[in-house]
Tab-separated table of C-alpha atoms in Angstrom:
chain	number	residue	atom	x	y	z
A	1	MET	CA	1.662	-24.463	9.093
A	2	TRP	CA	-0.755	-24.388	6.523
A	3	GLN	CA	-3.562	-24.104	9.279
A	4	THR	CA	-1.676	-21.321	10.754
A	5	ARG	CA	-1.758	-19.648	7.525
A	6	ALA	CA	-5.349	-20.515	6.784
A	7	LEU	CA	-6.618	-19.354	10.246
A	8	MET	CA	-4.929	-16.142	9.443
A	9	SER	CA	-5.695	-15.633	5.847
A	10	THR	CA	-9.396	-16.049	7.056
A	11	GLN	CA	-9.085	-13.565	9.718
A	12	LEU	CA	-7.166	-11.244	7.651
A	13	GLN	CA	-10.209	-11.161	5.233
A	14	SER	CA	-12.670	-10.316	7.623
A	15	LEU	CA	-11.034	-6.957	8.485
A	16	GLN	CA	-12.400	-3.687	7.116
A	17	THR	CA	-10.298	-1.253	8.578
A	18	LEU	CA	-6.410	-1.366	8.977
A	19	VAL	CA	-3.787	1.459	10.099
A	20	VAL	CA	-0.499	1.231	8.131
A	21	ARG	CA	2.204	2.982	10.090
A	22	GLN	CA	5.946	3.791	9.026
A	23	ARG	CA	8.938	3.107	11.456
A	24	ILE	CA	11.558	5.748	11.273
A	25	ARG	CA	15.179	3.569	10.442
A	26	MET	CA	18.465	5.142	8.670
A	27	MET	CA	19.105	2.687	5.830
A	28	VAL	CA	15.483	1.171	5.318
A	29	ASN	CA	11.878	1.700	5.091
A	30	GLN	CA	9.815	-0.450	7.852
A	31	TYR	CA	6.219	-0.723	7.967
A	32	GLU	CA	3.480	-1.882	10.539
A	33	VAL	CA	0.163	-3.024	9.368
A	34	HIS	CA	-2.566	-3.176	12.078
A	35	ALA	CA	-6.334	-4.426	12.779
A	36	ALA	CA	-7.888	-1.266	13.892
A	37	GLY	CA	-10.390	-1.252	16.781
A	38	PRO	CA	-13.771	0.170	16.805
A	39	ASP	CA	-12.323	3.445	17.902
A	40	GLY	CA	-9.785	3.884	15.260
A	41	SER	CA	-6.818	2.663	17.456
A	42	GLU	CA	-4.064	-0.069	16.263
A	43	ALA	CA	-5.548	-3.374	17.726
A	44	GLY	CA	-2.801	-5.883	16.649
A	45	MET	CA	-0.279	-6.263	14.237
A	46	VAL	CA	-1.117	-8.545	10.926
A	47	ALA	CA	1.861	-7.413	8.845
A	48	PHE	CA	5.356	-6.230	8.891
A	49	ALA	CA	7.769	-4.903	5.762
A	50	GLN	CA	10.888	-4.166	5.267
A	51	GLN	CA	12.021	-2.430	2.041
A	52	LYS	CA	15.713	-1.123	1.401
A	53	ARG	CA	16.141	2.024	-0.101
A	54	MET	CA	17.540	2.507	-3.646
A	55	ALA	CA	17.191	-1.013	-4.616
A	56	PHE	CA	17.463	-1.248	-8.495
A	57	LYS	CA	14.453	-3.797	-8.536
A	58	GLU	CA	11.748	-3.052	-5.934
A	59	GLN	CA	10.981	-6.197	-3.968
A	60	VAL	CA	8.903	-5.872	-0.419
A	61	THR	CA	8.135	-9.041	1.279
A	62	LEU	CA	5.708	-8.886	4.455
A	63	TYR	CA	5.708	-11.063	7.414
A	64	THR	CA	3.195	-11.906	9.942
A	65	ASP	CA	5.248	-9.478	12.684
A	66	ASP	CA	9.033	-7.750	12.884
A	67	THR	CA	10.844	-11.348	13.572
A	68	LYS	CA	10.278	-11.903	9.885
A	69	GLN	CA	10.038	-15.523	10.490
A	70	GLN	CA	6.816	-16.136	8.635
A	71	PRO	CA	5.719	-14.521	5.026
A	72	VAL	CA	2.298	-13.207	4.419
A	73	LEU	CA	2.885	-11.840	1.127
A	74	GLY	CA	5.178	-10.014	-0.889
A	75	PHE	CA	5.390	-7.366	-4.179
A	76	LYS	CA	8.001	-7.234	-6.693
A	77	ALA	CA	8.719	-4.943	-9.709
A	78	ARG	CA	8.517	-6.500	-13.389
A	79	LYS	CA	11.335	-4.309	-14.429
A	80	VAL	CA	14.356	-2.612	-13.257
A	81	MET	CA	14.015	1.128	-12.554
A	82	ASP	CA	10.934	1.322	-14.694
A	83	LEU	CA	8.713	4.337	-13.744
A	84	GLY	CA	5.692	2.572	-14.972
A	85	SER	CA	6.483	-0.764	-13.908
A	86	ALA	CA	3.864	-3.246	-12.775
A	87	TYR	CA	4.092	-4.823	-9.507
A	88	ASP	CA	3.087	-8.776	-8.777
A	89	VAL	CA	1.557	-9.151	-5.629
A	90	THR	CA	2.178	-13.081	-4.364
A	91	ASP	CA	1.090	-14.918	-1.245
A	92	ALA	CA	3.297	-16.851	1.279
A	93	THR	CA	3.997	-19.474	-1.403
A	94	GLY	CA	4.752	-17.457	-4.528
A	95	ALA	CA	1.242	-17.959	-5.984
A	96	PRO	CA	-0.073	-15.121	-7.617
A	97	ILE	CA	-2.896	-12.763	-5.883
A	98	GLY	CA	-2.821	-9.919	-8.684
A	99	VAL	CA	-0.918	-6.839	-9.935
A	100	PHE	CA	-0.968	-2.819	-9.190
A	101	ARG	CA	0.771	-0.555	-11.470
A	102	LYS	CA	1.249	3.455	-11.506
A	103	ASP	CA	-0.412	5.157	-14.525
A	104	PHE	CA	2.758	7.301	-15.327
A	105	LYS	CA	1.200	9.548	-17.531
A	106	ARG	CA	-2.384	10.364	-15.321
A	107	SER	CA	0.365	10.541	-12.748
A	108	LEU	CA	2.167	13.680	-13.908
A	109	LEU	CA	-0.149	15.987	-12.021
A	110	ARG	CA	-2.402	13.823	-9.906
A	111	SER	CA	-0.672	10.357	-8.867
A	112	THR	CA	-2.591	7.401	-10.101
A	113	TRP	CA	-2.284	3.717	-9.329
A	114	ILE	CA	-4.382	0.492	-10.890
A	115	VAL	CA	-5.277	-2.349	-8.774
A	116	GLU	CA	-6.092	-5.574	-10.967
A	117	GLN	CA	-6.922	-8.691	-8.974
A	118	PRO	CA	-8.465	-11.673	-10.808
A	119	GLY	CA	-12.208	-11.993	-10.847
A	120	LEU	CA	-12.912	-8.084	-10.002
A	121	PRO	CA	-12.900	-5.172	-12.399
A	122	ALA	CA	-9.501	-3.161	-12.116
A	123	ALA	CA	-9.587	-0.269	-9.433
A	124	THR	CA	-8.639	3.153	-9.849
A	125	GLY	CA	-6.807	5.049	-7.220
A	126	GLN	CA	-6.161	8.975	-7.785
A	127	GLU	CA	-5.019	11.427	-5.140
A	128	ARG	CA	-8.398	13.052	-3.838
A	129	SER	CA	-7.249	16.363	-4.010
A	130	GLN	CA	-6.033	18.110	-7.004
A	131	LEU	CA	-4.858	21.204	-4.924
A	132	VAL	CA	-2.964	19.215	-2.565
A	133	ALA	CA	-1.513	16.954	-5.382
A	134	ILE	CA	-0.105	20.046	-7.428
A	135	LEU	CA	1.107	21.627	-4.090
A	136	ARG	CA	3.414	18.841	-3.246
A	137	ARG	CA	4.729	18.578	-6.543
A	138	PHE	CA	5.600	22.029	-7.348
A	139	ALA	CA	6.419	23.636	-3.702
A	140	GLU	CA	9.129	21.412	-2.224
A	141	SER	CA	8.355	22.884	1.046
A	142	LEU	CA	4.929	21.782	1.276
A	143	SER	CA	5.942	17.888	0.042
A	144	TRP	CA	5.094	16.931	3.362
A	145	LEU	CA	1.320	17.635	2.988
A	146	PRO	CA	-0.886	14.594	3.628
A	147	TYR	CA	-2.485	13.180	0.823
A	148	HIS	CA	-5.401	10.734	0.258
A	149	PHE	CA	-6.307	7.944	-2.230
A	150	ASP	CA	-9.521	7.008	-3.174
A	151	PHE	CA	-10.046	3.650	-5.431
A	152	VAL	CA	-13.152	2.729	-7.418
A	153	PHE	CA	-14.295	0.259	-9.582
A	154	GLU	CA	-16.409	1.289	-13.027
A	155	ALA	CA	-18.988	3.527	-12.455
A	156	ASP	CA	-17.224	5.213	-9.478
A	157	GLN	CA	-18.253	2.205	-7.393
A	158	PRO	CA	-16.026	2.229	-4.409
A	159	ALA	CA	-13.182	-0.042	-3.650
A	160	PHE	CA	-11.146	0.963	-0.893
A	161	SER	CA	-9.455	4.018	0.394
A	162	VAL	CA	-6.159	5.199	1.898
A	163	VAL	CA	-6.147	8.515	4.170
A	164	LYS	CA	-2.591	9.669	5.492
A	165	LYS	CA	-2.719	11.211	8.397
A	166	TRP	CA	-0.753	14.274	10.171
A	167	GLY	CA	2.059	13.317	12.390
A	168	LEU	CA	5.656	13.328	12.480
A	169	ARG	CA	5.839	9.462	10.760
A	170	ASP	CA	3.700	8.715	8.168
A	171	ARG	CA	0.616	6.694	9.097
A	172	TYR	CA	-2.445	5.886	7.203
A	173	VAL	CA	-6.083	4.539	7.653
A	174	VAL	CA	-7.278	2.021	4.966
A	175	THR	CA	-10.967	1.234	5.006
A	176	ILE	CA	-12.102	-1.404	2.409
A	177	HIS	CA	-15.466	-0.884	0.960
A	178	ASP	CA	-15.832	-4.183	-1.280
A	179	PRO	CA	-15.828	-7.253	0.786
A	180	ARG	CA	-14.606	-9.187	-2.320
A	181	LEU	CA	-11.090	-7.361	-2.227
A	182	ASP	CA	-8.410	-9.651	-1.054
A	183	ARG	CA	-6.654	-8.208	1.709
A	184	ARG	CA	-3.433	-8.621	1.034
A	185	MET	CA	-3.736	-6.731	-2.544
A	186	VAL	CA	-5.072	-4.110	-0.412
A	187	ILE	CA	-2.263	-4.034	1.889
A	188	ALA	CA	0.405	-4.241	-0.902
A	189	MET	CA	-1.036	-1.056	-2.330
A	190	ALA	CA	-1.343	0.566	0.811
A	191	VAL	CA	2.551	0.138	1.635
A	192	GLY	CA	3.064	0.522	-2.125
A	193	LEU	CA	1.691	4.099	-1.980
A	194	ASP	CA	4.256	5.255	0.958
A	195	ALA	CA	7.410	3.266	-0.300
A	196	LEU	CA	7.096	3.737	-4.110
A	197	GLN	CA	5.123	7.148	-4.296
A	198	GLY	CA	8.149	9.142	-4.874
A	199	ARG	CA	9.250	6.785	-7.968
């Protein structure tokens, strides 16, 4: 089991582009995370997540696939129903990987998230378009507009980006710009952007 996890972690860390796709279900949110092929197509699932809707304390576990037999990582809110709560990201054994949190004050007009990974400066991600951010907030009929996040370190050094694509189902293309980023942290934040965005 340890060798399998170590091999998967090495393969996951080599990926530069991921595709996150939401499955449409009645009582839960489900997400598939795929490696991306050279043409941008889905090239194999690397993680599967399921989130119960209206949970009092957000907790999401990601597995290698939808059989949910082997966990890869997870994230959990530190506080119950706290709009500014931090989310601890852990590996399959429960060991900490990092933290992400929403900057509630800055998110009133433009959603802003902070990602913290040990050994790296914090990465701040904001909605790319101020106009789209305002339209989504104040025009309910336009809440479906796709949104994009660019995460940067200090001095605007690119970290990673999450781009939502047009379509009936939520689908995101995640591009990792900095090879030092733990891909598990990036996956947790990408899933969190969809699962927690309305919080």
